GROMACS .gro file of C-alpha atoms in nm:
model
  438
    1UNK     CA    1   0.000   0.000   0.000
    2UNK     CA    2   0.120   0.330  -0.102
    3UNK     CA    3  -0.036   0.721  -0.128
    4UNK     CA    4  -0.105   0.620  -0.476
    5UNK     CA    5  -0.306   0.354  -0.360
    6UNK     CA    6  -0.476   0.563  -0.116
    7UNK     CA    7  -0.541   0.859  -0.424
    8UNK     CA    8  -0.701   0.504  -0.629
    9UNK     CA    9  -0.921   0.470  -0.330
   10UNK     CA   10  -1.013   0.834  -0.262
   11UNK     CA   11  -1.122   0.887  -0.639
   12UNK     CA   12  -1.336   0.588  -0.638
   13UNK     CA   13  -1.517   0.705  -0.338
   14UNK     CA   14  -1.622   1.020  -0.474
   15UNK     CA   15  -1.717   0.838  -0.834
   16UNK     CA   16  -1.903   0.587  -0.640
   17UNK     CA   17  -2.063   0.753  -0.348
   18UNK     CA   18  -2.254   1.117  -0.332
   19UNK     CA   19  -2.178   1.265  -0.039
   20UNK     CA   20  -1.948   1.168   0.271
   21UNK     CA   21  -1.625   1.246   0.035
   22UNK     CA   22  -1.346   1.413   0.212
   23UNK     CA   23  -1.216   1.648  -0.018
   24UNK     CA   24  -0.836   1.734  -0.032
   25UNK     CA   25  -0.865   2.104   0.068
   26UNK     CA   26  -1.028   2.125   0.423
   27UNK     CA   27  -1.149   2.517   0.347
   28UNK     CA   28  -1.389   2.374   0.139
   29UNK     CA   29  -1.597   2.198   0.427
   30UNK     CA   30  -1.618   2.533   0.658
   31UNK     CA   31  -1.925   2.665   0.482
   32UNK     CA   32  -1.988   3.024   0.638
   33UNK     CA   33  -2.181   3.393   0.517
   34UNK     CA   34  -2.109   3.721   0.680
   35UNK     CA   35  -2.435   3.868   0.849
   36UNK     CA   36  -2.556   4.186   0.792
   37UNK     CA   37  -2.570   4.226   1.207
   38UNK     CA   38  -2.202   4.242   1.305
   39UNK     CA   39  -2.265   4.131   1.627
   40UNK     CA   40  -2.411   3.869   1.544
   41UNK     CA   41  -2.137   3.745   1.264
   42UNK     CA   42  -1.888   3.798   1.556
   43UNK     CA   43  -2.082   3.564   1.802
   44UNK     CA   44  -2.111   3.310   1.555
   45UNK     CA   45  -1.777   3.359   1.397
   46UNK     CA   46  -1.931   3.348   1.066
   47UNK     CA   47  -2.265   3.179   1.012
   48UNK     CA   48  -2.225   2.806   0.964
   49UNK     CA   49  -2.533   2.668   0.685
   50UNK     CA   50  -2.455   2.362   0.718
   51UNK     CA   51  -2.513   2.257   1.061
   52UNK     CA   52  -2.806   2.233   1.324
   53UNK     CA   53  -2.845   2.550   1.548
   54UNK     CA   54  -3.028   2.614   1.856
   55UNK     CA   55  -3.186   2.932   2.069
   56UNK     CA   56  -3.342   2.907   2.416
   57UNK     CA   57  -3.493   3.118   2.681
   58UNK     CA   58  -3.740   3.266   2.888
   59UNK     CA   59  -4.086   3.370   2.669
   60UNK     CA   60  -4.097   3.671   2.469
   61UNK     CA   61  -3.711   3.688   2.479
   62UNK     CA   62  -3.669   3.739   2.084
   63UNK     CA   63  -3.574   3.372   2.028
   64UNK     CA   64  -3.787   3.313   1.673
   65UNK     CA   65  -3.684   3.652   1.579
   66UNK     CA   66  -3.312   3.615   1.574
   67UNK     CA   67  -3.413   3.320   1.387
   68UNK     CA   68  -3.615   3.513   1.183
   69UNK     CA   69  -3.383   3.758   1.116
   70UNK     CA   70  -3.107   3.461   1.004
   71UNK     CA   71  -3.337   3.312   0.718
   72UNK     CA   72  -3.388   3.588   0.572
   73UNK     CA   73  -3.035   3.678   0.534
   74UNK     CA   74  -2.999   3.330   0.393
   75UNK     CA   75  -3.251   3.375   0.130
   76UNK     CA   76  -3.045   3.684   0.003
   77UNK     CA   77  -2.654   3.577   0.050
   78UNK     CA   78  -2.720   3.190  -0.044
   79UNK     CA   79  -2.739   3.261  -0.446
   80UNK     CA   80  -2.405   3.439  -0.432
   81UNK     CA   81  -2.237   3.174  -0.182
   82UNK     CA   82  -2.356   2.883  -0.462
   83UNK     CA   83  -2.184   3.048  -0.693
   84UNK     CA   84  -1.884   3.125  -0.466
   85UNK     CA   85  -1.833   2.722  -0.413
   86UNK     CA   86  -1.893   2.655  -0.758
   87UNK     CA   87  -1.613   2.897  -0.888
   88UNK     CA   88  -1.381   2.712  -0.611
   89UNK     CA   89  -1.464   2.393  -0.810
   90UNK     CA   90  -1.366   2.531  -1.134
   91UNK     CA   91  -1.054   2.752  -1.043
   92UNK     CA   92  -0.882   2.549  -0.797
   93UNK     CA   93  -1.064   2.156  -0.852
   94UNK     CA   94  -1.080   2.265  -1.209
   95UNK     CA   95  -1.383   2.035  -1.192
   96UNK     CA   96  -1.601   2.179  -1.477
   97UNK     CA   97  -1.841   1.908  -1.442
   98UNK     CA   98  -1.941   1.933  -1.083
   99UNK     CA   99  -1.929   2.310  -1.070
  100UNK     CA  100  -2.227   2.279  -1.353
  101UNK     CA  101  -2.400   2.011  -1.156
  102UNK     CA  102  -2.351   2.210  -0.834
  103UNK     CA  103  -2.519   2.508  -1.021
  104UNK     CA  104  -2.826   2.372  -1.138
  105UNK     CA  105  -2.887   2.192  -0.837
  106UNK     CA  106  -2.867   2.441  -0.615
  107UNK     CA  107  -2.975   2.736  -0.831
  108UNK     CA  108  -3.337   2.795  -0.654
  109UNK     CA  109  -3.096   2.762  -0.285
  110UNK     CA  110  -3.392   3.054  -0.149
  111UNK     CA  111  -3.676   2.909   0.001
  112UNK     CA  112  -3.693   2.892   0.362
  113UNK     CA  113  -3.915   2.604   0.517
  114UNK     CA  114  -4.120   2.740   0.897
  115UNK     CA  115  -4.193   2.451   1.089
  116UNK     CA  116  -4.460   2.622   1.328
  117UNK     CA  117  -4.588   2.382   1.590
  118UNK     CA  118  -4.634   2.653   1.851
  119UNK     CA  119  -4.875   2.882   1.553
  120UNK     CA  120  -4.738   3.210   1.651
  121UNK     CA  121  -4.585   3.301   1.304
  122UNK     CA  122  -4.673   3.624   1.238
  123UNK     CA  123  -4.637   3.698   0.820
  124UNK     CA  124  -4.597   4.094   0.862
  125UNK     CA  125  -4.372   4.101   1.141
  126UNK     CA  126  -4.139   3.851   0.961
  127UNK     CA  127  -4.119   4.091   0.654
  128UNK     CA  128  -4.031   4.368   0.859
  129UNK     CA  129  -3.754   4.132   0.985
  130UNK     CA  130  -3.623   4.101   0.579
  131UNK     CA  131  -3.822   3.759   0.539
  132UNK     CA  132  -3.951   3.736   0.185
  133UNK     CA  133  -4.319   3.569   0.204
  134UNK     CA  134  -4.389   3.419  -0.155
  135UNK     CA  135  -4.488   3.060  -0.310
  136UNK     CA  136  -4.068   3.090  -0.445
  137UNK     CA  137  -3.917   3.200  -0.138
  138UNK     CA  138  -4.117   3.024   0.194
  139UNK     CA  139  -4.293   2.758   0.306
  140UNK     CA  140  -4.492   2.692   0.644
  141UNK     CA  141  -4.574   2.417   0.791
  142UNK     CA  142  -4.831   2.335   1.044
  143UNK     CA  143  -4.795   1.945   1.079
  144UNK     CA  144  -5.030   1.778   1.335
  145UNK     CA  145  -4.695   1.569   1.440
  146UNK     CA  146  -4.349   1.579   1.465
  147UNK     CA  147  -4.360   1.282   1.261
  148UNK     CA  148  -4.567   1.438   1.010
  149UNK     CA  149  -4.439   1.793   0.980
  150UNK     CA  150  -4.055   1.619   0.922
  151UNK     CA  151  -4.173   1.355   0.658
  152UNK     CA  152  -4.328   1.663   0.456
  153UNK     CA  153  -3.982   1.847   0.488
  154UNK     CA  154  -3.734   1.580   0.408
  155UNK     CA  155  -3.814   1.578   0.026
  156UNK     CA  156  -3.812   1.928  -0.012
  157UNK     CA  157  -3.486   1.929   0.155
  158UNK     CA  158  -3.367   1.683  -0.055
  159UNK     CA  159  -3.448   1.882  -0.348
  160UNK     CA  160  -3.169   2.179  -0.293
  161UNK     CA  161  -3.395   2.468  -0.287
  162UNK     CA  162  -3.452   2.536   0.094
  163UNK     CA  163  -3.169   2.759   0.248
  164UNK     CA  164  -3.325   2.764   0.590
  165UNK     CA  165  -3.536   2.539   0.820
  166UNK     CA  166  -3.663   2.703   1.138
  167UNK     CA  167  -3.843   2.484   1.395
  168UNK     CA  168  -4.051   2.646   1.661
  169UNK     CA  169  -4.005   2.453   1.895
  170UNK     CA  170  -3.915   2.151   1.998
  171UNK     CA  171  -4.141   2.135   2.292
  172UNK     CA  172  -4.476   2.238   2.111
  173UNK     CA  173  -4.419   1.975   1.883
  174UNK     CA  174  -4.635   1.713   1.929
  175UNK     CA  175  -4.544   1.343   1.884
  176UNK     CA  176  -4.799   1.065   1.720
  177UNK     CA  177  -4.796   0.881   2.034
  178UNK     CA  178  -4.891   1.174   2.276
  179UNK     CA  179  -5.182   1.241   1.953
  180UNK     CA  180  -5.314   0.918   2.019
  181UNK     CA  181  -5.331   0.950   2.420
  182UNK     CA  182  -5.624   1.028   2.589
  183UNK     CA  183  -5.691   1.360   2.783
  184UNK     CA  184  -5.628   1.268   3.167
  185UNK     CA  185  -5.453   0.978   3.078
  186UNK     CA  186  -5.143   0.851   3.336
  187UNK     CA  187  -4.885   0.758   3.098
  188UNK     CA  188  -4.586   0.924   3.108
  189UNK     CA  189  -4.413   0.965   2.737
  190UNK     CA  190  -4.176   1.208   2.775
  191UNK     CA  191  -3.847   0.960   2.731
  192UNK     CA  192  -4.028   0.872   2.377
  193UNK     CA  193  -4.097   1.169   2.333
  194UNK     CA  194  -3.705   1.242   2.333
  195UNK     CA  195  -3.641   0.952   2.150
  196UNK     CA  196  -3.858   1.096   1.868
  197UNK     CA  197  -3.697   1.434   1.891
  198UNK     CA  198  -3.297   1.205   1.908
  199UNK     CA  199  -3.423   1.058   1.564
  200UNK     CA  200  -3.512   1.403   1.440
  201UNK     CA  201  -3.172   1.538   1.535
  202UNK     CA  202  -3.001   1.247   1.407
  203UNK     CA  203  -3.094   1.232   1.037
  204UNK     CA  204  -3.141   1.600   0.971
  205UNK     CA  205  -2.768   1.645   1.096
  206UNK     CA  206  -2.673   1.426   0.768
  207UNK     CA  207  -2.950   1.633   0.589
  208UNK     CA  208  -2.786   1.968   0.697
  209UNK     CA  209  -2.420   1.852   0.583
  210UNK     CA  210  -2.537   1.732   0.231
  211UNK     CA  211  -2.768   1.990   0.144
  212UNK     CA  212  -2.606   2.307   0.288
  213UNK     CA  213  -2.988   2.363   0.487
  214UNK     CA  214  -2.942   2.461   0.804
  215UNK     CA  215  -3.202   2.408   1.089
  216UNK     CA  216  -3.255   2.668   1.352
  217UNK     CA  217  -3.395   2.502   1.669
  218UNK     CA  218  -3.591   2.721   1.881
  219UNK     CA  219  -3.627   2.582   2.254
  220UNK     CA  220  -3.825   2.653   2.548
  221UNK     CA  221  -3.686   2.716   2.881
  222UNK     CA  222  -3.792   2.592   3.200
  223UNK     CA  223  -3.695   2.572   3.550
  224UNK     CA  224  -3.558   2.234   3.672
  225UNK     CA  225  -3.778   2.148   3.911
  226UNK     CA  226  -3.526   1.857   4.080
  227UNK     CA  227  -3.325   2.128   4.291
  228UNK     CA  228  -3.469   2.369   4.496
  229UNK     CA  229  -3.240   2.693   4.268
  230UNK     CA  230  -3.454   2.600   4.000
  231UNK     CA  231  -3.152   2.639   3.779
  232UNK     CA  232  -3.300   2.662   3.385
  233UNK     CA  233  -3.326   2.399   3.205
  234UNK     CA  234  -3.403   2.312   2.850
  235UNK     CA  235  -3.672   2.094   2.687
  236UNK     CA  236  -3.725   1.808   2.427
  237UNK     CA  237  -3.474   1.587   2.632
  238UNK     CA  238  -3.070   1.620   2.588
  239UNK     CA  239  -3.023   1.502   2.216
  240UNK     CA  240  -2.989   1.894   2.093
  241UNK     CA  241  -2.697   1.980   2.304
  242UNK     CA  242  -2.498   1.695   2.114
  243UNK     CA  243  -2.641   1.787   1.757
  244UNK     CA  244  -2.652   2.144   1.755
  245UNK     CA  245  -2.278   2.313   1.704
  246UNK     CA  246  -2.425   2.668   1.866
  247UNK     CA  247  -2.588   2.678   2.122
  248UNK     CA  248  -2.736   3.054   2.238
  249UNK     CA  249  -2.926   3.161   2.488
  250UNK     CA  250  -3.141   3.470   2.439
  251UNK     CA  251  -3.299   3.700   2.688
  252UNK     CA  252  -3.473   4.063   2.704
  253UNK     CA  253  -3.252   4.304   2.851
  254UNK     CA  254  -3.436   4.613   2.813
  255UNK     CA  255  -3.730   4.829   2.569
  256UNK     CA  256  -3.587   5.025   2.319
  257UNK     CA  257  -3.758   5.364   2.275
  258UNK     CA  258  -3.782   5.617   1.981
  259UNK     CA  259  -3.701   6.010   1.943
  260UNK     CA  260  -4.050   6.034   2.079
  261UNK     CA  261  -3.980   5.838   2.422
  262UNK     CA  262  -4.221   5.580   2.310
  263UNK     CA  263  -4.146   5.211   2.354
  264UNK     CA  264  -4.069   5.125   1.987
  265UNK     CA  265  -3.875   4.797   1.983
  266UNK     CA  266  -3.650   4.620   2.240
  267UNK     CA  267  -3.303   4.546   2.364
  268UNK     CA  268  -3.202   4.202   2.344
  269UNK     CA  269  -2.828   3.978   2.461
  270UNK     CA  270  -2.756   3.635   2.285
  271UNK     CA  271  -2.495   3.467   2.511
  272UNK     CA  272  -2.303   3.182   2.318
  273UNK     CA  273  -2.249   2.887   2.541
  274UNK     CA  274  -2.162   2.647   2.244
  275UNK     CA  275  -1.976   2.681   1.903
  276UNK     CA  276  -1.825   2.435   1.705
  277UNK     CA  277  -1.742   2.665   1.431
  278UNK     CA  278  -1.552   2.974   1.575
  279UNK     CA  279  -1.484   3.122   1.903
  280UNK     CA  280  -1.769   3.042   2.248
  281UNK     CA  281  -1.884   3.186   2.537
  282UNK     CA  282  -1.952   3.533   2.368
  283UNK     CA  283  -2.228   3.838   2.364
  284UNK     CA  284  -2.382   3.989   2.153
  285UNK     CA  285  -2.656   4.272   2.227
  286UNK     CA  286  -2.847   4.376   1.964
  287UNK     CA  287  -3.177   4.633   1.927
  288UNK     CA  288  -3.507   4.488   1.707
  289UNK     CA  289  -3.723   4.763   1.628
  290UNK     CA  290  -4.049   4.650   1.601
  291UNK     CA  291  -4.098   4.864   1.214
  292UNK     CA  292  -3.803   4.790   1.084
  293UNK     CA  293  -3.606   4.477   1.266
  294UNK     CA  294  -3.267   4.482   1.335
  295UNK     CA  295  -3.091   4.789   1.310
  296UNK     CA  296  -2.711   4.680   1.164
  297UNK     CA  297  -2.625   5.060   1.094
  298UNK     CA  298  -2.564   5.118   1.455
  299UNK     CA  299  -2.382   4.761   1.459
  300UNK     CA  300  -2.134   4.856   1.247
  301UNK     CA  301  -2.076   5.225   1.374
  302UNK     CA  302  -1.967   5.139   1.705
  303UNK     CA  303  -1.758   4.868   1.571
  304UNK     CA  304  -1.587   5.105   1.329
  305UNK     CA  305  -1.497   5.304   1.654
  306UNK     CA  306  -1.373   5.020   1.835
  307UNK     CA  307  -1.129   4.903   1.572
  308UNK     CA  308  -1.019   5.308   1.516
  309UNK     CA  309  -1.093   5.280   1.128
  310UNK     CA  310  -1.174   5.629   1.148
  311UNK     CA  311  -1.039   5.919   1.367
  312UNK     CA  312  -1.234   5.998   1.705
  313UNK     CA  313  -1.193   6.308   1.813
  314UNK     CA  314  -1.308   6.444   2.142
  315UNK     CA  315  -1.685   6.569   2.232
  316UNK     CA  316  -1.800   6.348   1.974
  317UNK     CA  317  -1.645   6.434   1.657
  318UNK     CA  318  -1.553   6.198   1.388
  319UNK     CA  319  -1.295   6.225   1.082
  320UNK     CA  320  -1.176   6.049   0.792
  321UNK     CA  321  -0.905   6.240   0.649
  322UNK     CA  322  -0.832   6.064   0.356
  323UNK     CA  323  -1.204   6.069   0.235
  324UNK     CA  324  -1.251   6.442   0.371
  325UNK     CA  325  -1.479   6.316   0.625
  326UNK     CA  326  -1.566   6.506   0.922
  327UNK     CA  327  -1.926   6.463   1.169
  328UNK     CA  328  -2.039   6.572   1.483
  329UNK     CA  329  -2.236   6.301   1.674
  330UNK     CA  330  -2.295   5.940   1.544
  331UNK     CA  331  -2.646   6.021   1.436
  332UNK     CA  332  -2.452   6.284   1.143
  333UNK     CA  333  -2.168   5.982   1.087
  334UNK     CA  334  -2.465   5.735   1.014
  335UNK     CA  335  -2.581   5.975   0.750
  336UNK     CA  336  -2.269   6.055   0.584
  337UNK     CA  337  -2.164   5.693   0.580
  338UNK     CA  338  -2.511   5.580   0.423
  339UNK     CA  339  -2.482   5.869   0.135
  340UNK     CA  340  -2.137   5.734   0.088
  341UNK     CA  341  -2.244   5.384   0.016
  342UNK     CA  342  -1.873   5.313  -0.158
  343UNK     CA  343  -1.667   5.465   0.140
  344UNK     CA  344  -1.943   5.250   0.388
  345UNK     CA  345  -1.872   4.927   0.216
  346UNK     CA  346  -1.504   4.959   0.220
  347UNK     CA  347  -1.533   5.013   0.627
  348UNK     CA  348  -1.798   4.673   0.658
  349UNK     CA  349  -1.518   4.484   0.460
  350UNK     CA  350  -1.241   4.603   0.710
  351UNK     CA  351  -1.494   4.546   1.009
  352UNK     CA  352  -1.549   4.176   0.873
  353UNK     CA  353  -1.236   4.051   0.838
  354UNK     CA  354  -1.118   4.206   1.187
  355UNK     CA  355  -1.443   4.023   1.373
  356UNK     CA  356  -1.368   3.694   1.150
  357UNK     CA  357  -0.975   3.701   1.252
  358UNK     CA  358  -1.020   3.808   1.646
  359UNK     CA  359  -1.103   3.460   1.723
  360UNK     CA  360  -0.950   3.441   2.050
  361UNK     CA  361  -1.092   3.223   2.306
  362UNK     CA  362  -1.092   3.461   2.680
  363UNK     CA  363  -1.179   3.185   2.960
  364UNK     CA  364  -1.114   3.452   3.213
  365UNK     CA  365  -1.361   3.686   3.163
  366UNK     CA  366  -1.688   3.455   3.122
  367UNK     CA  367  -1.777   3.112   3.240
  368UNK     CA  368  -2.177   3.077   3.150
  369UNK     CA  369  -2.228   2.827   3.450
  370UNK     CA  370  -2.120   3.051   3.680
  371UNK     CA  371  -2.310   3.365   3.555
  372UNK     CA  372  -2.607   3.111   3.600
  373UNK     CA  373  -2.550   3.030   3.949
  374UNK     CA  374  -2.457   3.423   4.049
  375UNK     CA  375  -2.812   3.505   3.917
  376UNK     CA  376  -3.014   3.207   4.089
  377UNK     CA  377  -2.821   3.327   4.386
  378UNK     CA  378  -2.936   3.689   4.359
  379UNK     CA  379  -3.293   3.590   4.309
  380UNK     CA  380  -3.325   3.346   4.560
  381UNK     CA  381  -3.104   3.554   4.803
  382UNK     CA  382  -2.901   3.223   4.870
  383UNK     CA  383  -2.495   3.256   4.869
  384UNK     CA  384  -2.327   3.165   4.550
  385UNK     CA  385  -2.209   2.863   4.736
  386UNK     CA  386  -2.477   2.712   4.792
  387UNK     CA  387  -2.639   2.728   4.458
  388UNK     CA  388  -2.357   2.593   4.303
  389UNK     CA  389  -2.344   2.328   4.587
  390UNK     CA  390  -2.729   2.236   4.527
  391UNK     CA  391  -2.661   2.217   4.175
  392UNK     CA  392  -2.334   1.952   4.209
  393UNK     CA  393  -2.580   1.758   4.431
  394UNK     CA  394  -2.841   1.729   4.164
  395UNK     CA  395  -2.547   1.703   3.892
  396UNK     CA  396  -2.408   1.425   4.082
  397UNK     CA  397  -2.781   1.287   4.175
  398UNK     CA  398  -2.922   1.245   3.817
  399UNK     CA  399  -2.526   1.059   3.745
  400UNK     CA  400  -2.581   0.803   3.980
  401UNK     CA  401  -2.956   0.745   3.865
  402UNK     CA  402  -2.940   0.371   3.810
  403UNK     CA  403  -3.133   0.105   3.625
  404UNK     CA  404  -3.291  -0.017   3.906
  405UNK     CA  405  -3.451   0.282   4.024
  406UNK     CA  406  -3.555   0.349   3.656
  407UNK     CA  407  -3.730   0.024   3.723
  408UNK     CA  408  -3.896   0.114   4.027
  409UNK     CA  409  -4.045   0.368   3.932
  410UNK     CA  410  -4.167   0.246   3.615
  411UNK     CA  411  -4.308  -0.026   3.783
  412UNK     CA  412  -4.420   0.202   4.068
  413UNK     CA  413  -4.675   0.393   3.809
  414UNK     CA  414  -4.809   0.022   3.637
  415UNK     CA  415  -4.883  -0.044   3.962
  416UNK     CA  416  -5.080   0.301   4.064
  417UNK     CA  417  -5.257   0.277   3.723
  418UNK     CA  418  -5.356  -0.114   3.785
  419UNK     CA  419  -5.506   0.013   4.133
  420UNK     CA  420  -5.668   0.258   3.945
  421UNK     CA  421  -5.842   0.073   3.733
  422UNK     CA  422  -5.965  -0.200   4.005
  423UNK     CA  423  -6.108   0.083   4.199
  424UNK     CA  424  -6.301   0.214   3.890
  425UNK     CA  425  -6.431  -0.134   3.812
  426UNK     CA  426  -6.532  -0.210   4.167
  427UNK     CA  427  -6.709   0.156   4.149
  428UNK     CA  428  -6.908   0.021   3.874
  429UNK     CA  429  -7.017  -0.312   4.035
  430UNK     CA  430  -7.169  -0.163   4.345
  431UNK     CA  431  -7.346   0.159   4.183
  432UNK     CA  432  -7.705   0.111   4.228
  433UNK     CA  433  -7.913   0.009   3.862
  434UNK     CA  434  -8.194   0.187   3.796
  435UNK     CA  435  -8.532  -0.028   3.829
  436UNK     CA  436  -8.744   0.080   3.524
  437UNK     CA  437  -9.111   0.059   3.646
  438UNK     CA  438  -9.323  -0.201   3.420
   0.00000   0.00000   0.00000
């Protein structure tokens, strides 16, 4: 055996299979688009579209709207980033072949697909959010089932037109087998009801790689009810936290008000606490106005005066020398930079590149587990230590959960709902029958 041999084997592979090929050049795997919201291309390090991605938090937090927000910024960039790959195939594969296949099979790449098991999609709202809402560019879906609603998406996956999946949420979605129960009924089907959502997870993570459609999970969040700091918790079982390569957590910090001092959108942080593509354990803060979404302008300003690509000058002046630049206040930048569209495009590229190359992991400044615990503490008025103490316990207690308690308890409720049913049938015996008079 030789690297020739190994060459023989590699191009036989990709004439045999479809996908699963690793290709020669590793660059060509990391598939990634530049956001219009800086701060949200820095937390992600780039926006991964081939992967499964997941949002969680308390209600009303913004979590489907950062989604939102996402597919619609895949419906526009997608077209270009086909072609992108495709010229990588001719220039440096020089593979005219598969860049042509790779064309027409992803040339329609801008339909996104709204799984919507909790029905609160709301069609104007999105398109304020840059969603476009026509038979060529969306899809919802309001499946009865899990089951259902991901049997209806896997062919239209398969087919290379969606760019986006969103599912809202995991723990609205209903499985066949909780369909089927009855109302007041004492089984228990949560664990299949994980199993279902593992299975989900499982196959669309092969789904996501081949097709370049990613699926944005959205998550509720609850309080874990087996330790008395209620530390959050996240629902439709543990599966996601394997599958998903981010994982962000999104809360309301604040509302965001207009000139008028009317409450006109709000204020919203998505803390990283996975990433299997870039850089964890960042923020990112960003402001949705509720008439016009997110607002990027700002984004970029204050991370053009971070990175000194222009000069700041006290009491809030701004130049540009070069460009003959100068503007009092960021509201007169703004305006200046937007009727200088070629001078504003030139500062985004510099801004991109320096939030794609800072990728520098800082374990000193932020541990998410222990911002968690800090805030239990505050609102339960407990000491840090013994939140995080409570939490080790139940850490340590659902560890050492062991078969045979599984079986207890399992056997435990057969038992209750055998008793149950004696007691109902003995009810039945000795209830009095009517004598109907002759």
């Amino acid at each position: 055996m030789s690297l020739k041999d190994f060459k023989k084997a590699r191009a036989d592979a990709i004439t045999k299979y479809k996908h699963g090929v690793v290709e020669a050049d590793a660059n060509i795997l990391i598939h990634k688009i530049i956001l219009d919201s800086p701060q949200l291309t820095r937390l992600f390090s780039g926006f991964s579209y081939d992967r499964i991605h997941q949002s969680f938090g308390p209600e009303s937090s913004g979590k489907s709207t950062v989604y939102t927000y996402i597919a619609g910024q895949l419906q526009d960039k997608m077209p270009k980033e086909i072609e992108r790959l495709a010229k990588y195939f001719e220039d440096v594969k020089h593979d005219k072949d598969k860049a042509k296949k790779f064309r027409e099979d992803y040339e329609d790449k801008q339909v996104v697909a709204y799984l919507d098991y909790e029905g609160t999609f709301d069609p104007n709202f999105a398109q304020r959010l840059g969603l476009k809402i026509d038979d060529d560019h969306f899809v919802l879906i309001q499946a009865d089932t899990l089951e259902e609603g991901f049997a209806m998406l896997e062919p239209m996956v398969k087919s290379g037109s969606l760019c986006c999946v969103i599912f809202d949420s995991d723990a609205a979605a209903c499985s066949n087998l909780d369909l089927e129960s009855d109302f007041g009924s004492t089984g228990f089907n949560g664990a299949k009801d994980a199993a279902a959502l593992a299975m989900v997870y499982k196959k669309y993570n092969v789904l996501a790689r081949n097709y370049l459609t990613p699926m944005l999970v959205v998550s509720q969040e609850r309080d874990n009810m087996n330790i008395m700091a209620k530390l959050p918790s996240t629902t439709g079982g543990k599966a996601i936290r394997f599958y998903a390569s981010t994982r962000n957590r999104i809360t309301k910090l604040d509302t965001a008000k207009n000139k008028d001092g009317k409450d006109a959108g709000i204020k919203l942080r998505v803390r990283n606490y996975k990433n299997k593509t870039g850089t964890p354990w960042r923020d990112a803060e960003l402001t949705l106005w509720f008439d016009t979404g997110i607002d990027s302008n700002l984004e970029y300003i204050d991370f053009i005066i971070e990175f000194e690509l222009i000069e700041v000058k006290g009491g809030g002046n701004f130049a540009w020398e070069e460009k003959g630049m100068k503007c009092r206040g960021r509201d007169n930048l703004v305006n200046w930079l937007l009727a200088h569209p070629a001078e504003y495009d030139e500062l985004k590229a510099k801004v991109n590149a320096l939030l794609l190359d800072g990728n520098k992991l800082d374990l000193n400044n932020y541990n998410p587990e222990e911002d968690d615990i800090k805030e239990v503490a505050k609102n339960t008025n407990k000491t840090i230590e013994e939140v995080a103490e409570e939490a080790l316990k139940a850490a340590q207690a659902e560890t050492n959960y062991s078969e045979e308690e599984e079986t207890r308890a399992a056997e435990k409720v057969l038992a209750e709902d055998k008793l149950e049913s004696e007691e109902a049938a003995n009810t039945a015996e000795t209830e009095d029958v009517p004598v109907i008079p002759l």
